[in-house]
Tab-separated table of C-alpha atoms in Angstrom:
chain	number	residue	atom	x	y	z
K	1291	UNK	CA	-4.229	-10.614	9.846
K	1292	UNK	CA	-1.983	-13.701	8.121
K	1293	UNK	CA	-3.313	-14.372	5.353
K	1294	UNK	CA	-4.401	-17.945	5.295
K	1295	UNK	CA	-4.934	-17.837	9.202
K	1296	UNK	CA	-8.162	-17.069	10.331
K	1297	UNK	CA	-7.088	-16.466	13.431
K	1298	UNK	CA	-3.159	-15.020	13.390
K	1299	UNK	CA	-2.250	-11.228	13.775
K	1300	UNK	CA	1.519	-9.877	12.870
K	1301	UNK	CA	2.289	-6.584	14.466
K	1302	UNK	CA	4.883	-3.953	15.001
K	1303	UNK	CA	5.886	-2.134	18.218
K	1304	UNK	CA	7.259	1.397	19.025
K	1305	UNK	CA	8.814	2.876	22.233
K	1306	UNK	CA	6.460	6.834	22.858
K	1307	UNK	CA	9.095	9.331	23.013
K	1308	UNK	CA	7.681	13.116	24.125
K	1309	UNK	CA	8.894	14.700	20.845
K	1310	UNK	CA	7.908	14.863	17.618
K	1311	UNK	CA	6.422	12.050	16.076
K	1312	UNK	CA	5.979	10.673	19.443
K	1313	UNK	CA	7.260	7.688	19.023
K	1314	UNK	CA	10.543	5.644	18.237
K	1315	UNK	CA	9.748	2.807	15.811
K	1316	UNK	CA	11.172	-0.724	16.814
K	1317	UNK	CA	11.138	-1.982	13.497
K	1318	UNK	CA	10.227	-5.103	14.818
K	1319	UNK	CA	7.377	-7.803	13.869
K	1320	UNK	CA	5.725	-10.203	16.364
K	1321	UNK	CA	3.069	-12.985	15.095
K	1322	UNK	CA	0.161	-14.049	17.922
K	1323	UNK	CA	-2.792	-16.537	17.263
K	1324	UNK	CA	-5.619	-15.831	18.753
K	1325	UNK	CA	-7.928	-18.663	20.901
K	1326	UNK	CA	-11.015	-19.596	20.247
K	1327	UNK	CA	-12.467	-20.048	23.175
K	1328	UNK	CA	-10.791	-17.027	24.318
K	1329	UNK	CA	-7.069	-15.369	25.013
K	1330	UNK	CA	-3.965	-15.842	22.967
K	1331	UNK	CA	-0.523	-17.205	22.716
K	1332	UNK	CA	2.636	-15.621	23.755
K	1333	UNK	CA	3.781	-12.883	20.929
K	1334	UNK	CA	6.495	-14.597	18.516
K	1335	UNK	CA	9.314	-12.577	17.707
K	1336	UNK	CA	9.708	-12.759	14.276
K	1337	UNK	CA	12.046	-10.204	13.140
K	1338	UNK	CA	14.169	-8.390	16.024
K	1339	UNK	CA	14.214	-4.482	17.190
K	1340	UNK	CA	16.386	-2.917	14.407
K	1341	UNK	CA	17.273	0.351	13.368
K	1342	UNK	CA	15.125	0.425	10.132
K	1343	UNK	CA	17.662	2.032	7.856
K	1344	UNK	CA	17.820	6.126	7.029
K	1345	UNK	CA	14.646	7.598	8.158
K	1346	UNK	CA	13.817	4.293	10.245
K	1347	UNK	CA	12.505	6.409	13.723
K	1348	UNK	CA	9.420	6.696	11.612
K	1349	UNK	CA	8.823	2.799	10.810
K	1350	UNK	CA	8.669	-0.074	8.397
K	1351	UNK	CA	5.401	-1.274	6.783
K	1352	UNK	CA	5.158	-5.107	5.843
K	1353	UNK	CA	3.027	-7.201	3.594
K	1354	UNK	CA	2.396	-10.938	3.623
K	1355	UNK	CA	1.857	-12.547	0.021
K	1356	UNK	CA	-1.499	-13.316	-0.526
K	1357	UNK	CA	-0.638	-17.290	0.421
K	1358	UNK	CA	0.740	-15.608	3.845
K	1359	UNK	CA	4.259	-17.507	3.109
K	1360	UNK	CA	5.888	-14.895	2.150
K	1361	UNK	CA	6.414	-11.330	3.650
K	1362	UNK	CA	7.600	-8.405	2.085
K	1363	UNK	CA	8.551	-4.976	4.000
K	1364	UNK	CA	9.090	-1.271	3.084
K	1365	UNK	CA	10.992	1.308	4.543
K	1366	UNK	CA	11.913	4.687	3.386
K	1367	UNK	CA	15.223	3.612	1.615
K	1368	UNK	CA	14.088	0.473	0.312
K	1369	UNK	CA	11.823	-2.521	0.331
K	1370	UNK	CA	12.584	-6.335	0.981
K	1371	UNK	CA	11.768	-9.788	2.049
K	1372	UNK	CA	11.675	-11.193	5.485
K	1373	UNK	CA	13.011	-14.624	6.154
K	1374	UNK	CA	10.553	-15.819	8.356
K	1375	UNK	CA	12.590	-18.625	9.709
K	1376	UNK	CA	15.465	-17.143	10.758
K	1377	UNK	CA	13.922	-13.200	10.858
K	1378	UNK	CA	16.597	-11.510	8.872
K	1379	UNK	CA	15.769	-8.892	6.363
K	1380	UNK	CA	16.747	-9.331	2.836
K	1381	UNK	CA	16.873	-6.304	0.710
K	1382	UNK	CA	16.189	-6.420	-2.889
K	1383	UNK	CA	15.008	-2.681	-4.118
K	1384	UNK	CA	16.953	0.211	-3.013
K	1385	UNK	CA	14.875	3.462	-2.981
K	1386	UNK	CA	15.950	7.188	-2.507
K	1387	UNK	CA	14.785	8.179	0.932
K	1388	UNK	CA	12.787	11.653	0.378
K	1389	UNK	CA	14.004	14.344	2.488
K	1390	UNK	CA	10.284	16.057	3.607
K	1391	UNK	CA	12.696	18.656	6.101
K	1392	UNK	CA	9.402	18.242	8.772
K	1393	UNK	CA	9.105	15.182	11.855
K	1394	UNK	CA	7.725	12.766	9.319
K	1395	UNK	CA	8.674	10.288	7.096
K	1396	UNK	CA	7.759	9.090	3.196
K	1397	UNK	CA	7.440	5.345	3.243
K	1398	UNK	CA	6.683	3.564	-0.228
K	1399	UNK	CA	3.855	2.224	-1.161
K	1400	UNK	CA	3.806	-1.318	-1.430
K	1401	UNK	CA	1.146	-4.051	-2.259
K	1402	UNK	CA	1.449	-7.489	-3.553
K	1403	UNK	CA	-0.087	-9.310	-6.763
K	1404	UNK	CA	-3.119	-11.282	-6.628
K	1405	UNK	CA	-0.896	-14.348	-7.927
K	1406	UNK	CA	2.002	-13.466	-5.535
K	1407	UNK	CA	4.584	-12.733	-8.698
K	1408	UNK	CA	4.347	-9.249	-8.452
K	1409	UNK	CA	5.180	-6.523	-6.274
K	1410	UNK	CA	3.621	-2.797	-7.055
K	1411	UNK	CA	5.488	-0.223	-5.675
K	1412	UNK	CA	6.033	3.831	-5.332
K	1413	UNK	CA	9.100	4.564	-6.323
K	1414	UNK	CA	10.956	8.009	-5.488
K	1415	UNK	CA	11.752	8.941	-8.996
K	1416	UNK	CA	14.874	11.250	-9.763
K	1417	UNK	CA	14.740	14.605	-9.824
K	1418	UNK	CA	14.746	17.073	-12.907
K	1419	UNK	CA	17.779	19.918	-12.989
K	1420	UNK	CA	19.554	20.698	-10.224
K	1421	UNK	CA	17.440	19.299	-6.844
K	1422	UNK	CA	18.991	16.878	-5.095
K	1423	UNK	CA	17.972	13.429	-5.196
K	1424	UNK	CA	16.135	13.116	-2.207
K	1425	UNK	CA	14.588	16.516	-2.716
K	1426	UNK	CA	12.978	15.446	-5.813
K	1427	UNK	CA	9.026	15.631	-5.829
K	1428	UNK	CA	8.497	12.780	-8.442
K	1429	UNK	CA	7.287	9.514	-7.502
K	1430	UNK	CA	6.335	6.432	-9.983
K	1431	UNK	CA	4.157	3.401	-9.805
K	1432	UNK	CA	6.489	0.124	-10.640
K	1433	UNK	CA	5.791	-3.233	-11.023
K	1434	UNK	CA	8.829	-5.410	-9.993
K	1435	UNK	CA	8.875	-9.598	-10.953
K	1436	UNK	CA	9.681	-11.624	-8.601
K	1437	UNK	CA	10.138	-14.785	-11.544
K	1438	UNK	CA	12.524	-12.350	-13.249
K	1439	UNK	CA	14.047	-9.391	-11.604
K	1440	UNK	CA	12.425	-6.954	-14.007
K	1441	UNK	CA	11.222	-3.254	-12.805
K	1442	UNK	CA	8.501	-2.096	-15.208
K	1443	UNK	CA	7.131	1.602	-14.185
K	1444	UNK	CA	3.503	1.887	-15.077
K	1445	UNK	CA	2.389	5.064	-14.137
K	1446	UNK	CA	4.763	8.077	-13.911
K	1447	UNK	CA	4.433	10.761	-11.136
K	1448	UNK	CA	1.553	9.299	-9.172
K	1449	UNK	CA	2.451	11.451	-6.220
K	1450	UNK	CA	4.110	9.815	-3.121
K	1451	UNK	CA	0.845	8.383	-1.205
K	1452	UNK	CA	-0.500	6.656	-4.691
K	1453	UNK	CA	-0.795	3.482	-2.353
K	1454	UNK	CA	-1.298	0.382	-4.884
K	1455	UNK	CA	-4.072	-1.682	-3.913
K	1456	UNK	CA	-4.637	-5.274	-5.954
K	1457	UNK	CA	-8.181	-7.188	-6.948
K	1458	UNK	CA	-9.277	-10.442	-6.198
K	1459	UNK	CA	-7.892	-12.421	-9.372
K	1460	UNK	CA	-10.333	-12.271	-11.944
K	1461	UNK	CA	-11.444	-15.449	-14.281
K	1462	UNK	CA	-10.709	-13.386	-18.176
K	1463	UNK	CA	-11.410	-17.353	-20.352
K	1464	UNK	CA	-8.046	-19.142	-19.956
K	1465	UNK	CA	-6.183	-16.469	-17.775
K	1466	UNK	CA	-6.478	-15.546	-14.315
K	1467	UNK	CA	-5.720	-11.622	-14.073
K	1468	UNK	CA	-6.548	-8.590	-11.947
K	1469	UNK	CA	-6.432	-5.243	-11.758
K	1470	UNK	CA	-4.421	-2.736	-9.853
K	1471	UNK	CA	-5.919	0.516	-8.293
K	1472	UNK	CA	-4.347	3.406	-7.136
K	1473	UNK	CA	-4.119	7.417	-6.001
K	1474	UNK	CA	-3.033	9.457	-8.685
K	1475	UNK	CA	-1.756	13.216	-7.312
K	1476	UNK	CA	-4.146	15.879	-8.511
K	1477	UNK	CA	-0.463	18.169	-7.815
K	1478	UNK	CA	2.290	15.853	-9.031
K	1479	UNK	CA	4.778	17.852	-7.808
K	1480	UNK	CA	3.140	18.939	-4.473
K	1481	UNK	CA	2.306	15.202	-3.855
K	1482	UNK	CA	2.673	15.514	0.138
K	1483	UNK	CA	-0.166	17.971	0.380
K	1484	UNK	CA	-2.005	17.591	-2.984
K	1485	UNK	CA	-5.162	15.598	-3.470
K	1486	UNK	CA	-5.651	12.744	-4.772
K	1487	UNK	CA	-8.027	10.856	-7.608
K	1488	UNK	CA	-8.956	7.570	-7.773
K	1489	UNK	CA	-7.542	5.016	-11.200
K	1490	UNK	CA	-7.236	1.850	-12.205
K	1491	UNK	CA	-5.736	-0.609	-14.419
K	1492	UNK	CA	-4.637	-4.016	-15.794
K	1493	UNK	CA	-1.894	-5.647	-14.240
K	1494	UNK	CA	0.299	-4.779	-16.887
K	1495	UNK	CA	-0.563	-1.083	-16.918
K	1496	UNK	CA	-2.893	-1.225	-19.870
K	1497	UNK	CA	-6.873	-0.043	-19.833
K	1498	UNK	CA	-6.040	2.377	-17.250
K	1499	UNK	CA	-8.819	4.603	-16.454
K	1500	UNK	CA	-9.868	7.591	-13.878
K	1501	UNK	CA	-12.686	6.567	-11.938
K	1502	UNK	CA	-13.425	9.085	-9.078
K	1503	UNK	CA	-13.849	11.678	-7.882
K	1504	UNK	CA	-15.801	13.281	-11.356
K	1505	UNK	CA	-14.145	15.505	-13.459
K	1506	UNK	CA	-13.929	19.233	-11.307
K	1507	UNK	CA	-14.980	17.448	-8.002
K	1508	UNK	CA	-12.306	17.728	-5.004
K	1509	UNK	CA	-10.315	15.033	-4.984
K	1510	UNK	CA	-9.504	12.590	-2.114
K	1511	UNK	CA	-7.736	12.371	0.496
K	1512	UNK	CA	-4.359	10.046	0.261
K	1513	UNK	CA	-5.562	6.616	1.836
K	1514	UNK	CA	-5.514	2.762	0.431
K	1515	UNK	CA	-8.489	2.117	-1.893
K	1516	UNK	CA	-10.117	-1.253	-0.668
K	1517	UNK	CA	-11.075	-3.592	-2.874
K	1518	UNK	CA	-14.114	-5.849	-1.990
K	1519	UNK	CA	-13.005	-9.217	-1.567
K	1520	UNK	CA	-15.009	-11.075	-4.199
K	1521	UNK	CA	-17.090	-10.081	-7.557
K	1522	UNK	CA	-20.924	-9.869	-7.624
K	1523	UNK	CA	-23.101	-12.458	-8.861
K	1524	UNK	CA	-23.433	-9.878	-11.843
K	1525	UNK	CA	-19.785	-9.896	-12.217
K	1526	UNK	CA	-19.198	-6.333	-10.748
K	1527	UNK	CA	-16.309	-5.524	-8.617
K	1528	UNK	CA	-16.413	-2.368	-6.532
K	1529	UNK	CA	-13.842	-0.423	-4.357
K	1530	UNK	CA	-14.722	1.419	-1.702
K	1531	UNK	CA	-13.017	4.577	-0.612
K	1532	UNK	CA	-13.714	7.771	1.642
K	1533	UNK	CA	-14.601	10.831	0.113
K	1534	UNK	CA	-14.879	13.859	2.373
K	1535	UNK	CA	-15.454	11.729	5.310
K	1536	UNK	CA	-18.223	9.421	4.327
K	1537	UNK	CA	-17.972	5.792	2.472
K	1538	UNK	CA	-18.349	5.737	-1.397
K	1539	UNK	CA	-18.776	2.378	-3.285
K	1540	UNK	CA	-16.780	2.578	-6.813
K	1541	UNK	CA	-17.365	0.621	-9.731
K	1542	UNK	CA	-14.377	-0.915	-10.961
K	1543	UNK	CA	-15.458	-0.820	-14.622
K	1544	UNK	CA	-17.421	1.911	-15.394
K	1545	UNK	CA	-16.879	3.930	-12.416
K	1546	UNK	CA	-20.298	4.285	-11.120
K	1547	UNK	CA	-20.365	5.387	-7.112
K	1548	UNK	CA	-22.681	5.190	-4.661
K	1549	UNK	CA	-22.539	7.489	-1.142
K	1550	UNK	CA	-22.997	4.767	1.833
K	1551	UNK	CA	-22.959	6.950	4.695
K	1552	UNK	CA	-23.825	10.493	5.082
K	1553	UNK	CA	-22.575	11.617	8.483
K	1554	UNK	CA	-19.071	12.432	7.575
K	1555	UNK	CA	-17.886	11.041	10.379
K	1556	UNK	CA	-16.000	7.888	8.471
K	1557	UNK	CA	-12.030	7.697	8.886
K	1558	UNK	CA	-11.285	4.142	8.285
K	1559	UNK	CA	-12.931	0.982	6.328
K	1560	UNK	CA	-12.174	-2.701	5.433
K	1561	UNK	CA	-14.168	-5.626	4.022
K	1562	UNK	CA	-14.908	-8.576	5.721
């Protein structure tokens, strides 16, 4: 969904192809606004079929700014901004495509700031010794400004599926901040098939603390943590994530989770 829109849907397309992955990516992105009282308008083209850069069979991933006026996309060689007049892709932070040698693809992580300045992103760090650069197994969490250029890495090797996941923005007296969650690799350096624990911090990298699973516990399975769109009356923000196939409630603060469901049968959640 746009943000903004209560009722607009961007989307990508692929052409099924009967080898591995199964698909072609298009690359593409098409904007359609739904009806109220029923059916839709014709699909806008915003950006045309493209080859997607190194890697690009697999397929971009895009993010709208939290205003919706601005949309950001990531592929495995890069990420960049969409001109969503005129469609064409702008590049603006080059990224060494990892080489997994298997059908699949490593696409970075990316998430916008609450206040839209911000863009959090995994980065495909170099590599130590000898390995080639797109064999290296070390991925960091950035922070790149979009008032002043600036890369900042917050977290070093989170592990390639840390996905970055931003709050709500948080009244703190004069200042209007908010946190950033993400997966840190239990196996740094075996990121594609390690698991995963759950952290957060400040904006800015600082009070950064492990939340879940507990200390000893198996960790998670890579996936987006999902914040909850608004605080408690008591001031209490949770996340909510999927542990071993049911829905846990985190904390934010202190970490405290709650099991929702029991059935194991959960694969996918989102807040309305």
């Amino acid at each position: 969904f746009v943000p903004g829109k209560t009722n607009q849907v961007a989307y990508s397309t692929v052409e099924p192809r009967s080898y591995p992955p199964g698909w072609q990516a298009n690359n593409d992105l098409y904007l359609v606004t739904f009806f109220s009282y029923g059916g839709t308008t014709l699909p806008k083209q915003v950006v045309d079929v493209n080859f997607g850069g190194v890697y690009g069979a697999w397929g971009s991933t895009f993010a709208f700014a939290p205003d919706g006026q601005r949309l950001a996309y990531a592929r495995p060689d890069g990420i960049g901004f969409v001109n969503l007049e005129t469609g064409a892709l702008v590049p603006w932070f080059d990224i060494t495509p990892f080489n997994t040698h298997s059908d699949w693809a490593w696409v970075p992580g990316l998430a916008w700031g609450a206040d839209g300045q911000t863009l959090f992103v995994v980065n495909h760090a170099p590599p130590q010794g000898l390995v080639g650069a797109e064999e290296s197994p070390y991925f960091d969490l950035h922070a790149l400004s979009l008032v002043n250029t600036t890369s900042v890495r917050l977290a070093a090797q989170v592990g390639m599926f840390a996905h970055p996941s931003v709050s709500p923005v948080q009244a703190h007296g004069r200042e209007n901040a908010y946190q950033v969650a993400y997966l840190e690799a239990l196996l740094p350096t075996q990121s594609a098939t390690s698991r995963y624990r759950l952290v957060v911090m400040d904006r800015d990298g600082s009070n950064r603390r492990v939340l879940f699973p507990p200390q000893g516990a198996a960790g998670l399975d890579p996936q987006p943590p999902v914040w909850a769109p608004q605080p408690r009356e008591d001031g209490r923000l949770f996340l909510a994530v999927i542990y071993q196939g049911n829905l846990w409630l985190i904390d934010s603060k202190d970490g405290e989770a709650q099991q929702v469901t029991g059935d194991g049968l959960t694969s996918r959640v989102d807040w309305k």
